[in-house]
Amino acid sequence: MTPTGPATGTLYARLRDWFRGHPLAFDATIAFGALVCMIAGSFTDPHGSPDGPTFGDHAPDVWSVLIMVAGALALVPRRRHPLRVLCFTVAISLFELINDTRPAPIAMSAVVALYTVASRTDRPTTWRVGLATMTLLTAAAMTFGPTPWYAQENLGVFAWTGMAAAAGDAVRSRRAFVDAIRERAERAERTREEEAGRRVAEERLRIARDLHDVVAHHIALVNVQAGVAAHVMDKRPDQAKEALAHVREASRSALDELRATVGLLRQSGDPEAPTEPAPGLAVLDGLLDSFRKAGLPVALARTDGEKPLPATVDLAAYRIVQEALTNVRKHAGPDAEAEVSVVRVGRTVEITVLDNGRPPADPDPAPAGGHGLLGMRERVGALGGTLTAAPRYGGGFRVQAILPVTSRTGEDT
């Protein structure tokens, strides 16, 4: 590339951007260029000598110059009124062709106006207007021109008007194609942003459910064991010591699970998140033991053969048992007993939690805004399963979740 190449490219880019920001100035420049070409063409005689065209042997009269200036000025507002400008330029072109024995090339302004109409309207309009313009100007040139009807000047009028219509239609089609690509790209970008927002919202909801399950379970155990310790502190210090040990164990488990859950929110560059696996039915016995230590008798029945489940299904089953037993411990009364069953039927696994408890005669008001059942329903619904939670006939409560072994993420066992 020559040393002046980059400077020339920069100047061209600046002029292009400036003209795009000032379309009227660009149209005025085009009109001035058309006027110069028309005046220069009016001095040319294509049949001036046997050797070819001559320049300067013929000069336009004042009337022809005025018509050329009018045709050029009409091109300035061509973007705002394309059809009106075309009608005006065609009219003065016809007037010049009919009334002058040596007509000036006024048709050049009509060619520019026809291009504008074709580039700013639809294709049917371009075909109709272009055909009418070609017919009128070519017929006038062949009929009233100073040359025979088959002369190349007359065929040139036909060719230039046809090329103007075709070029304008091509520019309009390309502009529409570019706009469609840009719109499709913008729509795809919006779709990606919406999908990312939806995934973030789903992840936040999942983390919120996990946090609720962890906090509700362990804090309930801590509350029960702390109450036992306070009750027997003076009379049976050994039992109080054992209860406080359970409090310590439950709080440590809560901190570990909270740390693992909150670790999902770490950004890149933060300390490495814990690598412990998410809880599942493989550690169900430990979960039930924690409730038994809190004073809730829990019986377990499993007919699934302890076969591994997909990670999302396994976690959901564990959380459902955890939340259901936490609700039993909080709301079913001090003498309640619970039963947990895990049954695998075909391509589903059924998790059932039963209790026989009854609320005390004057229970403490339950805190408002609980999200236990709602969280279980959302978790089960996300996997394509069903959840049933209702009081049992004769007392107690029943929670049953049916989860597909094949999750929506495509995992299978």
Short mmCIF file of C-alpha atoms in Angstrom, two decimals:
data_model
loop_
_atom_site.label_atom_id
_atom_site.label_comp_id
_atom_site.label_asym_id
_atom_site.label_seq_id
_atom_site.Cartn_x
_atom_site.Cartn_y
_atom_site.Cartn_z
CA MET A 1 0.00 0.00 0.00
CA THR A 2 1.26 3.47 -0.84
CA PRO A 3 1.94 5.96 1.99
CA THR A 4 -1.10 7.94 1.01
CA GLY A 5 -3.38 4.87 1.13
CA PRO A 6 -4.39 5.03 4.82
CA ALA A 7 -4.88 8.81 4.67
CA THR A 8 -7.07 8.48 1.58
CA GLY A 9 -9.14 5.76 3.23
CA THR A 10 -9.61 7.85 6.35
CA LEU A 11 -10.69 10.89 4.31
CA TYR A 12 -13.17 8.76 2.37
CA ALA A 13 -14.61 7.32 5.59
CA ARG A 14 -15.00 10.81 7.06
CA LEU A 15 -16.74 12.11 3.93
CA ARG A 16 -19.02 9.07 3.85
CA ASP A 17 -20.00 9.48 7.49
CA TRP A 18 -20.55 13.22 7.04
CA PHE A 19 -22.78 12.72 4.00
CA ARG A 20 -24.76 10.05 5.86
CA GLY A 21 -25.40 12.55 8.61
CA HIS A 22 -26.32 15.28 6.06
CA PRO A 23 -28.39 13.62 3.31
CA LEU A 24 -29.59 16.95 1.89
CA ALA A 25 -25.97 18.00 1.26
CA PHE A 26 -25.34 14.69 -0.49
CA ASP A 27 -28.39 15.19 -2.73
CA ALA A 28 -27.27 18.73 -3.52
CA THR A 29 -23.85 17.33 -4.55
CA ILE A 30 -25.53 14.76 -6.81
CA ALA A 31 -27.70 17.49 -8.33
CA PHE A 32 -24.65 19.65 -9.02
CA GLY A 33 -22.84 16.72 -10.66
CA ALA A 34 -25.88 16.00 -12.83
CA LEU A 35 -26.03 19.66 -13.89
CA VAL A 36 -22.35 19.63 -14.87
CA CYS A 37 -22.87 16.45 -16.91
CA MET A 38 -25.95 17.86 -18.64
CA ILE A 39 -24.24 21.13 -19.56
CA ALA A 40 -21.14 19.28 -20.78
CA GLY A 41 -23.32 16.94 -22.83
CA SER A 42 -25.17 19.85 -24.42
CA PHE A 43 -21.87 21.04 -25.98
CA THR A 44 -21.29 17.63 -27.55
CA ASP A 45 -22.45 16.73 -31.03
CA PRO A 46 -22.34 12.94 -31.59
CA HIS A 47 -22.50 13.49 -35.36
CA GLY A 48 -20.28 16.53 -35.59
CA SER A 49 -17.79 15.01 -38.02
CA PRO A 50 -17.25 11.82 -40.03
CA ASP A 51 -14.57 10.85 -37.51
CA GLY A 52 -16.88 10.91 -34.51
CA PRO A 53 -18.43 13.28 -32.00
CA THR A 54 -17.17 16.81 -31.56
CA PHE A 55 -17.19 19.15 -28.57
CA GLY A 56 -17.81 22.86 -28.66
CA ASP A 57 -19.36 23.14 -32.11
CA HIS A 58 -22.80 23.57 -30.55
CA ALA A 59 -23.79 25.71 -27.55
CA PRO A 60 -27.15 25.44 -25.72
CA ASP A 61 -29.43 28.44 -25.68
CA VAL A 62 -30.52 30.23 -22.52
CA TRP A 63 -33.86 28.40 -22.40
CA SER A 64 -32.13 25.00 -22.44
CA VAL A 65 -29.74 26.10 -19.68
CA LEU A 66 -32.68 27.21 -17.51
CA ILE A 67 -34.41 23.87 -18.04
CA MET A 68 -31.23 22.00 -17.12
CA VAL A 69 -30.87 24.09 -13.93
CA ALA A 70 -34.51 23.40 -13.06
CA GLY A 71 -34.03 19.67 -13.60
CA ALA A 72 -30.92 19.66 -11.41
CA LEU A 73 -32.58 21.67 -8.62
CA ALA A 74 -35.51 19.25 -8.65
CA LEU A 75 -33.10 16.46 -7.64
CA VAL A 76 -32.29 18.07 -4.28
CA PRO A 77 -35.57 17.00 -2.57
CA ARG A 78 -35.66 13.65 -4.40
CA ARG A 79 -35.63 11.58 -1.18
CA ARG A 80 -38.61 13.38 0.33
CA HIS A 81 -40.77 13.44 -2.82
CA PRO A 82 -39.41 10.80 -5.22
CA LEU A 83 -42.54 10.42 -7.38
CA ARG A 84 -43.14 14.16 -7.68
CA VAL A 85 -39.52 14.77 -8.65
CA LEU A 86 -39.74 12.02 -11.27
CA CYS A 87 -42.92 13.44 -12.77
CA PHE A 88 -41.37 16.92 -12.96
CA THR A 89 -38.11 15.75 -14.54
CA VAL A 90 -39.94 13.55 -17.07
CA ALA A 91 -42.21 16.49 -17.98
CA ILE A 92 -39.36 18.91 -18.66
CA SER A 93 -37.45 16.18 -20.53
CA LEU A 94 -40.45 15.63 -22.80
CA PHE A 95 -40.81 19.39 -23.29
CA GLU A 96 -37.16 19.66 -24.35
CA LEU A 97 -37.32 16.67 -26.68
CA ILE A 98 -40.47 17.91 -28.40
CA ASN A 99 -39.67 21.63 -28.75
CA ASP A 100 -35.94 21.71 -29.49
CA THR A 101 -34.25 20.58 -32.67
CA ARG A 102 -31.01 20.06 -30.74
CA PRO A 103 -32.34 18.94 -27.33
CA ALA A 104 -30.07 19.13 -24.31
CA PRO A 105 -29.63 15.91 -22.28
CA ILE A 106 -32.31 16.84 -19.73
CA ALA A 107 -33.27 13.14 -19.51
CA MET A 108 -30.27 12.65 -17.24
CA SER A 109 -32.20 14.23 -14.37
CA ALA A 110 -35.11 11.87 -15.05
CA VAL A 111 -32.71 8.92 -14.92
CA VAL A 112 -31.50 9.96 -11.43
CA ALA A 113 -35.09 10.52 -10.28
CA LEU A 114 -36.16 7.10 -11.59
CA TYR A 115 -33.30 5.46 -9.68
CA THR A 116 -34.49 7.18 -6.50
CA VAL A 117 -38.05 5.97 -6.98
CA ALA A 118 -36.88 2.39 -7.58
CA SER A 119 -34.61 2.42 -4.50
CA ARG A 120 -37.25 3.83 -2.14
CA THR A 121 -40.47 2.07 -3.19
CA ASP A 122 -41.57 -1.51 -3.75
CA ARG A 123 -40.92 -3.69 -6.79
CA PRO A 124 -44.41 -3.44 -8.38
CA THR A 125 -44.22 0.35 -8.26
CA THR A 126 -40.74 0.22 -9.78
CA TRP A 127 -41.95 -1.93 -12.65
CA ARG A 128 -44.94 0.27 -13.43
CA VAL A 129 -43.18 3.62 -13.10
CA GLY A 130 -40.00 2.43 -14.83
CA LEU A 131 -41.90 1.01 -17.80
CA ALA A 132 -43.94 4.21 -18.17
CA THR A 133 -40.82 6.40 -17.97
CA MET A 134 -38.89 4.31 -20.52
CA THR A 135 -41.85 4.28 -22.89
CA LEU A 136 -42.51 8.03 -22.76
CA LEU A 137 -38.91 9.21 -23.06
CA THR A 138 -37.90 6.66 -25.71
CA ALA A 139 -41.02 7.31 -27.82
CA ALA A 140 -40.49 11.10 -27.62
CA ALA A 141 -36.82 10.75 -28.58
CA MET A 142 -37.64 8.48 -31.54
CA THR A 143 -40.56 10.60 -32.73
CA PHE A 144 -39.39 14.18 -32.23
CA GLY A 145 -35.59 13.82 -32.11
CA PRO A 146 -33.32 15.21 -34.83
CA THR A 147 -31.93 11.75 -35.60
CA PRO A 148 -33.61 8.67 -37.13
CA TRP A 149 -35.66 6.62 -34.73
CA TYR A 150 -33.08 3.82 -34.73
CA ALA A 151 -30.18 6.12 -33.79
CA GLN A 152 -28.00 5.13 -30.87
CA GLU A 153 -28.99 8.25 -28.90
CA ASN A 154 -32.60 7.05 -28.78
CA LEU A 155 -31.56 3.56 -27.77
CA GLY A 156 -29.33 5.16 -25.12
CA VAL A 157 -32.39 6.83 -23.53
CA PHE A 158 -34.06 3.43 -23.32
CA ALA A 159 -30.94 1.78 -21.89
CA TRP A 160 -30.22 4.44 -19.27
CA THR A 161 -33.77 4.52 -17.94
CA GLY A 162 -33.87 0.70 -17.79
CA MET A 163 -30.54 0.52 -15.96
CA ALA A 164 -31.65 3.21 -13.49
CA ALA A 165 -34.76 1.23 -12.58
CA ALA A 166 -32.79 -2.03 -12.28
CA ALA A 167 -30.02 -0.44 -10.21
CA GLY A 168 -32.50 1.22 -7.85
CA ASP A 169 -34.37 -2.05 -7.37
CA ALA A 170 -31.11 -3.88 -6.63
CA VAL A 171 -30.09 -1.29 -4.05
CA ARG A 172 -33.50 -1.50 -2.39
CA SER A 173 -33.30 -5.31 -2.26
CA ARG A 174 -29.82 -5.25 -0.78
CA ARG A 175 -30.87 -2.65 1.79
CA ALA A 176 -33.84 -4.80 2.80
CA PHE A 177 -31.59 -7.87 3.02
CA VAL A 178 -29.09 -6.06 5.26
CA ASP A 179 -31.90 -4.74 7.46
CA ALA A 180 -33.33 -8.26 7.79
CA ILE A 181 -29.93 -9.65 8.78
CA ARG A 182 -29.46 -6.85 11.32
CA GLU A 183 -32.93 -7.41 12.75
CA ARG A 184 -32.32 -11.15 12.97
CA ALA A 185 -29.01 -10.55 14.75
CA GLU A 186 -30.65 -8.14 17.19
CA ARG A 187 -33.47 -10.61 17.81
CA ALA A 188 -30.95 -13.38 18.42
CA GLU A 189 -29.07 -11.14 20.84
CA ARG A 190 -32.27 -10.34 22.71
CA THR A 191 -33.14 -14.04 22.79
CA ARG A 192 -29.71 -14.89 24.20
CA GLU A 193 -30.09 -12.22 26.87
CA GLU A 194 -33.57 -13.44 27.77
CA GLU A 195 -32.37 -17.04 27.91
CA ALA A 196 -29.43 -16.04 30.10
CA GLY A 197 -31.77 -14.10 32.38
CA ARG A 198 -34.13 -17.07 32.58
CA ARG A 199 -31.31 -19.44 33.47
CA VAL A 200 -30.04 -17.03 36.12
CA ALA A 201 -33.53 -16.78 37.61
CA GLU A 202 -33.91 -20.58 37.64
CA GLU A 203 -30.51 -20.99 39.28
CA ARG A 204 -31.36 -18.39 41.91
CA LEU A 205 -34.64 -20.17 42.62
CA ARG A 206 -32.86 -23.51 42.95
CA ILE A 207 -30.26 -22.06 45.31
CA ALA A 208 -33.00 -20.38 47.33
CA ARG A 209 -34.80 -23.71 47.68
CA ASP A 210 -31.60 -25.43 48.82
CA LEU A 211 -30.88 -22.70 51.34
CA HIS A 212 -34.41 -22.93 52.69
CA ASP A 213 -34.21 -26.70 53.03
CA VAL A 214 -30.83 -26.57 54.78
CA VAL A 215 -31.72 -23.75 57.15
CA ALA A 216 -35.20 -25.04 58.01
CA HIS A 217 -33.95 -28.57 58.75
CA HIS A 218 -30.88 -27.82 60.81
CA ILE A 219 -32.27 -24.80 62.66
CA ALA A 220 -35.31 -26.87 63.65
CA LEU A 221 -32.99 -29.56 65.06
CA VAL A 222 -30.88 -26.98 66.86
CA ASN A 223 -34.00 -25.42 68.34
CA VAL A 224 -35.31 -28.77 69.61
CA GLN A 225 -32.01 -29.90 71.09
CA ALA A 226 -31.40 -26.51 72.69
CA GLY A 227 -34.83 -26.69 74.30
CA VAL A 228 -34.05 -30.19 75.65
CA ALA A 229 -30.72 -28.99 77.03
CA ALA A 230 -32.33 -26.02 78.76
CA HIS A 231 -35.03 -28.25 80.25
CA VAL A 232 -32.71 -30.90 81.76
CA MET A 233 -29.68 -28.73 82.48
CA ASP A 234 -30.14 -28.72 86.26
CA LYS A 235 -31.54 -32.21 86.87
CA ARG A 236 -29.77 -34.34 84.23
CA PRO A 237 -26.58 -32.61 83.09
CA ASP A 238 -25.40 -35.71 81.18
CA GLN A 239 -28.50 -35.60 78.96
CA ALA A 240 -28.10 -31.84 78.55
CA LYS A 241 -24.50 -32.38 77.49
CA GLU A 242 -25.62 -34.94 74.90
CA ALA A 243 -28.27 -32.52 73.57
CA LEU A 244 -25.68 -29.76 73.24
CA ALA A 245 -23.44 -32.17 71.33
CA HIS A 246 -26.31 -32.74 68.91
CA VAL A 247 -26.71 -28.96 68.63
CA ARG A 248 -23.05 -28.66 67.74
CA GLU A 249 -23.26 -31.46 65.19
CA ALA A 250 -26.41 -30.03 63.54
CA SER A 251 -24.93 -26.52 63.37
CA ARG A 252 -21.70 -27.85 61.87
CA SER A 253 -23.69 -29.76 59.22
CA ALA A 254 -25.72 -26.64 58.48
CA LEU A 255 -22.56 -24.58 58.03
CA ASP A 256 -21.04 -27.21 55.70
CA GLU A 257 -24.15 -27.33 53.49
CA LEU A 258 -24.49 -23.55 53.48
CA ARG A 259 -20.84 -23.23 52.48
CA ALA A 260 -21.33 -25.72 49.65
CA THR A 261 -24.49 -23.98 48.41
CA VAL A 262 -23.13 -20.45 48.62
CA GLY A 263 -19.99 -21.67 46.87
CA LEU A 264 -22.08 -21.90 43.69
CA LEU A 265 -22.30 -18.11 43.71
CA ARG A 266 -18.55 -17.57 43.61
CA GLN A 267 -17.11 -15.68 40.66
CA SER A 268 -14.08 -16.71 38.63
CA GLY A 269 -10.88 -16.03 40.55
CA ASP A 270 -12.49 -16.66 43.95
CA PRO A 271 -11.18 -19.46 46.17
CA GLU A 272 -12.02 -22.92 44.96
CA ALA A 273 -15.49 -24.12 45.89
CA PRO A 274 -15.96 -27.27 47.97
CA THR A 275 -15.89 -30.48 45.98
CA GLU A 276 -18.17 -32.55 48.22
CA PRO A 277 -21.02 -34.17 46.29
CA ALA A 278 -24.56 -32.92 46.78
CA PRO A 279 -26.57 -34.93 49.31
CA GLY A 280 -28.78 -37.74 48.02
CA LEU A 281 -30.53 -40.92 49.03
CA ALA A 282 -27.15 -42.57 49.65
CA VAL A 283 -26.91 -40.57 52.91
CA LEU A 284 -30.60 -40.89 53.76
CA ASP A 285 -29.83 -42.95 56.87
CA GLY A 286 -27.73 -40.15 58.28
CA LEU A 287 -30.55 -37.68 57.69
CA LEU A 288 -33.05 -39.91 59.49
CA ASP A 289 -30.64 -40.42 62.38
CA SER A 290 -30.45 -36.67 62.88
CA PHE A 291 -34.23 -36.56 63.28
CA ARG A 292 -34.22 -39.54 65.61
CA LYS A 293 -31.66 -37.80 67.81
CA ALA A 294 -34.01 -34.80 67.89
CA GLY A 295 -36.76 -37.00 69.33
CA LEU A 296 -38.75 -37.88 66.20
CA PRO A 297 -39.13 -41.64 65.64
CA VAL A 298 -38.70 -42.33 61.93
CA ALA A 299 -39.14 -45.68 60.19
CA LEU A 300 -37.65 -46.32 56.74
CA ALA A 301 -38.80 -48.71 54.03
CA ARG A 302 -36.87 -48.96 50.76
CA THR A 303 -37.62 -51.20 47.81
CA ASP A 304 -35.47 -49.41 45.27
CA GLY A 305 -32.44 -51.59 45.89
CA GLU A 306 -30.51 -48.37 46.60
CA LYS A 307 -29.87 -48.01 42.88
CA PRO A 308 -28.25 -44.70 41.96
CA LEU A 309 -30.49 -42.00 40.56
CA PRO A 310 -29.68 -39.04 38.29
CA ALA A 311 -28.02 -36.31 40.31
CA THR A 312 -30.92 -33.86 40.05
CA VAL A 313 -33.51 -36.50 40.94
CA ASP A 314 -31.36 -37.82 43.81
CA LEU A 315 -30.97 -34.34 45.29
CA ALA A 316 -34.68 -33.59 44.89
CA ALA A 317 -35.66 -36.83 46.67
CA TYR A 318 -33.31 -36.07 49.56
CA ARG A 319 -34.59 -32.51 49.94
CA ILE A 320 -38.23 -33.64 49.84
CA VAL A 321 -37.64 -36.11 52.70
CA GLN A 322 -35.70 -33.48 54.61
CA GLU A 323 -38.35 -30.80 54.25
CA ALA A 324 -41.26 -33.16 54.95
CA LEU A 325 -39.66 -34.47 58.18
CA THR A 326 -38.80 -30.92 59.21
CA ASN A 327 -42.47 -30.00 58.86
CA VAL A 328 -43.43 -33.08 60.89
CA ARG A 329 -41.04 -32.08 63.67
CA LYS A 330 -42.32 -28.50 63.69
CA HIS A 331 -46.06 -28.98 63.28
CA ALA A 332 -47.13 -32.55 64.10
CA GLY A 333 -46.79 -32.36 67.86
CA PRO A 334 -44.37 -33.86 70.39
CA ASP A 335 -45.69 -37.45 70.14
CA ALA A 336 -45.67 -37.74 66.36
CA GLU A 337 -44.04 -40.59 64.52
CA ALA A 338 -43.03 -40.64 60.86
CA GLU A 339 -42.59 -43.21 58.13
CA VAL A 340 -40.45 -42.76 55.01
CA SER A 341 -40.69 -45.04 52.00
CA VAL A 342 -38.65 -45.04 48.78
CA VAL A 343 -40.18 -47.21 46.05
CA ARG A 344 -38.96 -47.52 42.49
CA VAL A 345 -41.73 -48.32 40.00
CA GLY A 346 -40.67 -48.68 36.39
CA ARG A 347 -39.10 -45.41 35.27
CA THR A 348 -40.24 -43.47 38.34
CA VAL A 349 -39.31 -43.34 41.98
CA GLU A 350 -41.95 -42.63 44.66
CA ILE A 351 -40.99 -40.80 47.84
CA THR A 352 -43.62 -40.94 50.60
CA VAL A 353 -43.46 -39.37 54.06
CA LEU A 354 -46.30 -40.14 56.53
CA ASP A 355 -46.91 -39.00 60.08
CA ASN A 356 -49.60 -39.70 62.67
CA GLY A 357 -49.23 -36.50 64.59
CA ARG A 358 -51.85 -34.03 65.63
CA PRO A 359 -51.23 -30.38 66.38
CA PRO A 360 -51.42 -29.46 70.11
CA ALA A 361 -54.61 -27.94 71.44
CA ASP A 362 -53.09 -24.47 71.61
CA PRO A 363 -50.22 -24.44 69.16
CA ASP A 364 -47.94 -21.52 68.66
CA PRO A 365 -48.86 -19.58 65.56
CA ALA A 366 -46.83 -20.79 62.61
CA PRO A 367 -44.63 -18.17 61.03
CA ALA A 368 -46.16 -16.58 57.99
CA GLY A 369 -44.68 -16.82 54.55
CA GLY A 370 -43.46 -20.43 54.75
CA HIS A 371 -42.00 -21.79 51.53
CA GLY A 372 -41.59 -25.51 52.38
CA LEU A 373 -44.42 -27.01 50.34
CA LEU A 374 -44.02 -24.39 47.62
CA GLY A 375 -40.32 -25.19 47.31
CA MET A 376 -41.06 -28.92 47.09
CA ARG A 377 -43.67 -28.36 44.38
CA GLU A 378 -41.30 -26.20 42.34
CA ARG A 379 -38.48 -28.72 42.70
CA VAL A 380 -40.69 -31.63 41.65
CA GLY A 381 -42.30 -29.63 38.81
CA ALA A 382 -38.89 -28.72 37.43
CA LEU A 383 -38.15 -32.43 37.00
CA GLY A 384 -41.51 -33.21 35.40
CA GLY A 385 -42.87 -35.07 38.44
CA THR A 386 -45.94 -34.71 40.65
CA LEU A 387 -46.31 -33.87 44.35
CA THR A 388 -49.26 -34.62 46.63
CA ALA A 389 -49.43 -33.11 50.11
CA ALA A 390 -52.62 -33.43 52.17
CA PRO A 391 -53.93 -34.46 55.60
CA ARG A 392 -54.54 -38.18 56.15
CA TYR A 393 -57.89 -39.63 57.06
CA GLY A 394 -57.96 -40.09 60.82
CA GLY A 395 -55.12 -37.67 61.50
CA GLY A 396 -51.63 -36.96 60.38
CA PHE A 397 -50.23 -35.76 57.09
CA ARG A 398 -49.02 -37.39 53.89
CA VAL A 399 -46.46 -36.11 51.38
CA GLN A 400 -45.85 -38.13 48.22
CA ALA A 401 -43.61 -37.21 45.30
CA ILE A 402 -43.37 -39.19 42.06
CA LEU A 403 -40.18 -38.35 40.21
CA PRO A 404 -39.14 -39.60 36.75
CA VAL A 405 -35.92 -41.58 36.79
CA THR A 406 -35.04 -39.94 33.45
CA SER A 407 -34.75 -36.26 34.19
CA ARG A 408 -35.39 -33.40 31.78
CA THR A 409 -31.67 -32.90 31.44
CA GLY A 410 -31.38 -36.30 29.76
CA GLU A 411 -29.73 -38.10 32.70
CA ASP A 412 -30.61 -41.74 33.15
CA THR A 413 -29.50 -44.66 35.19
#
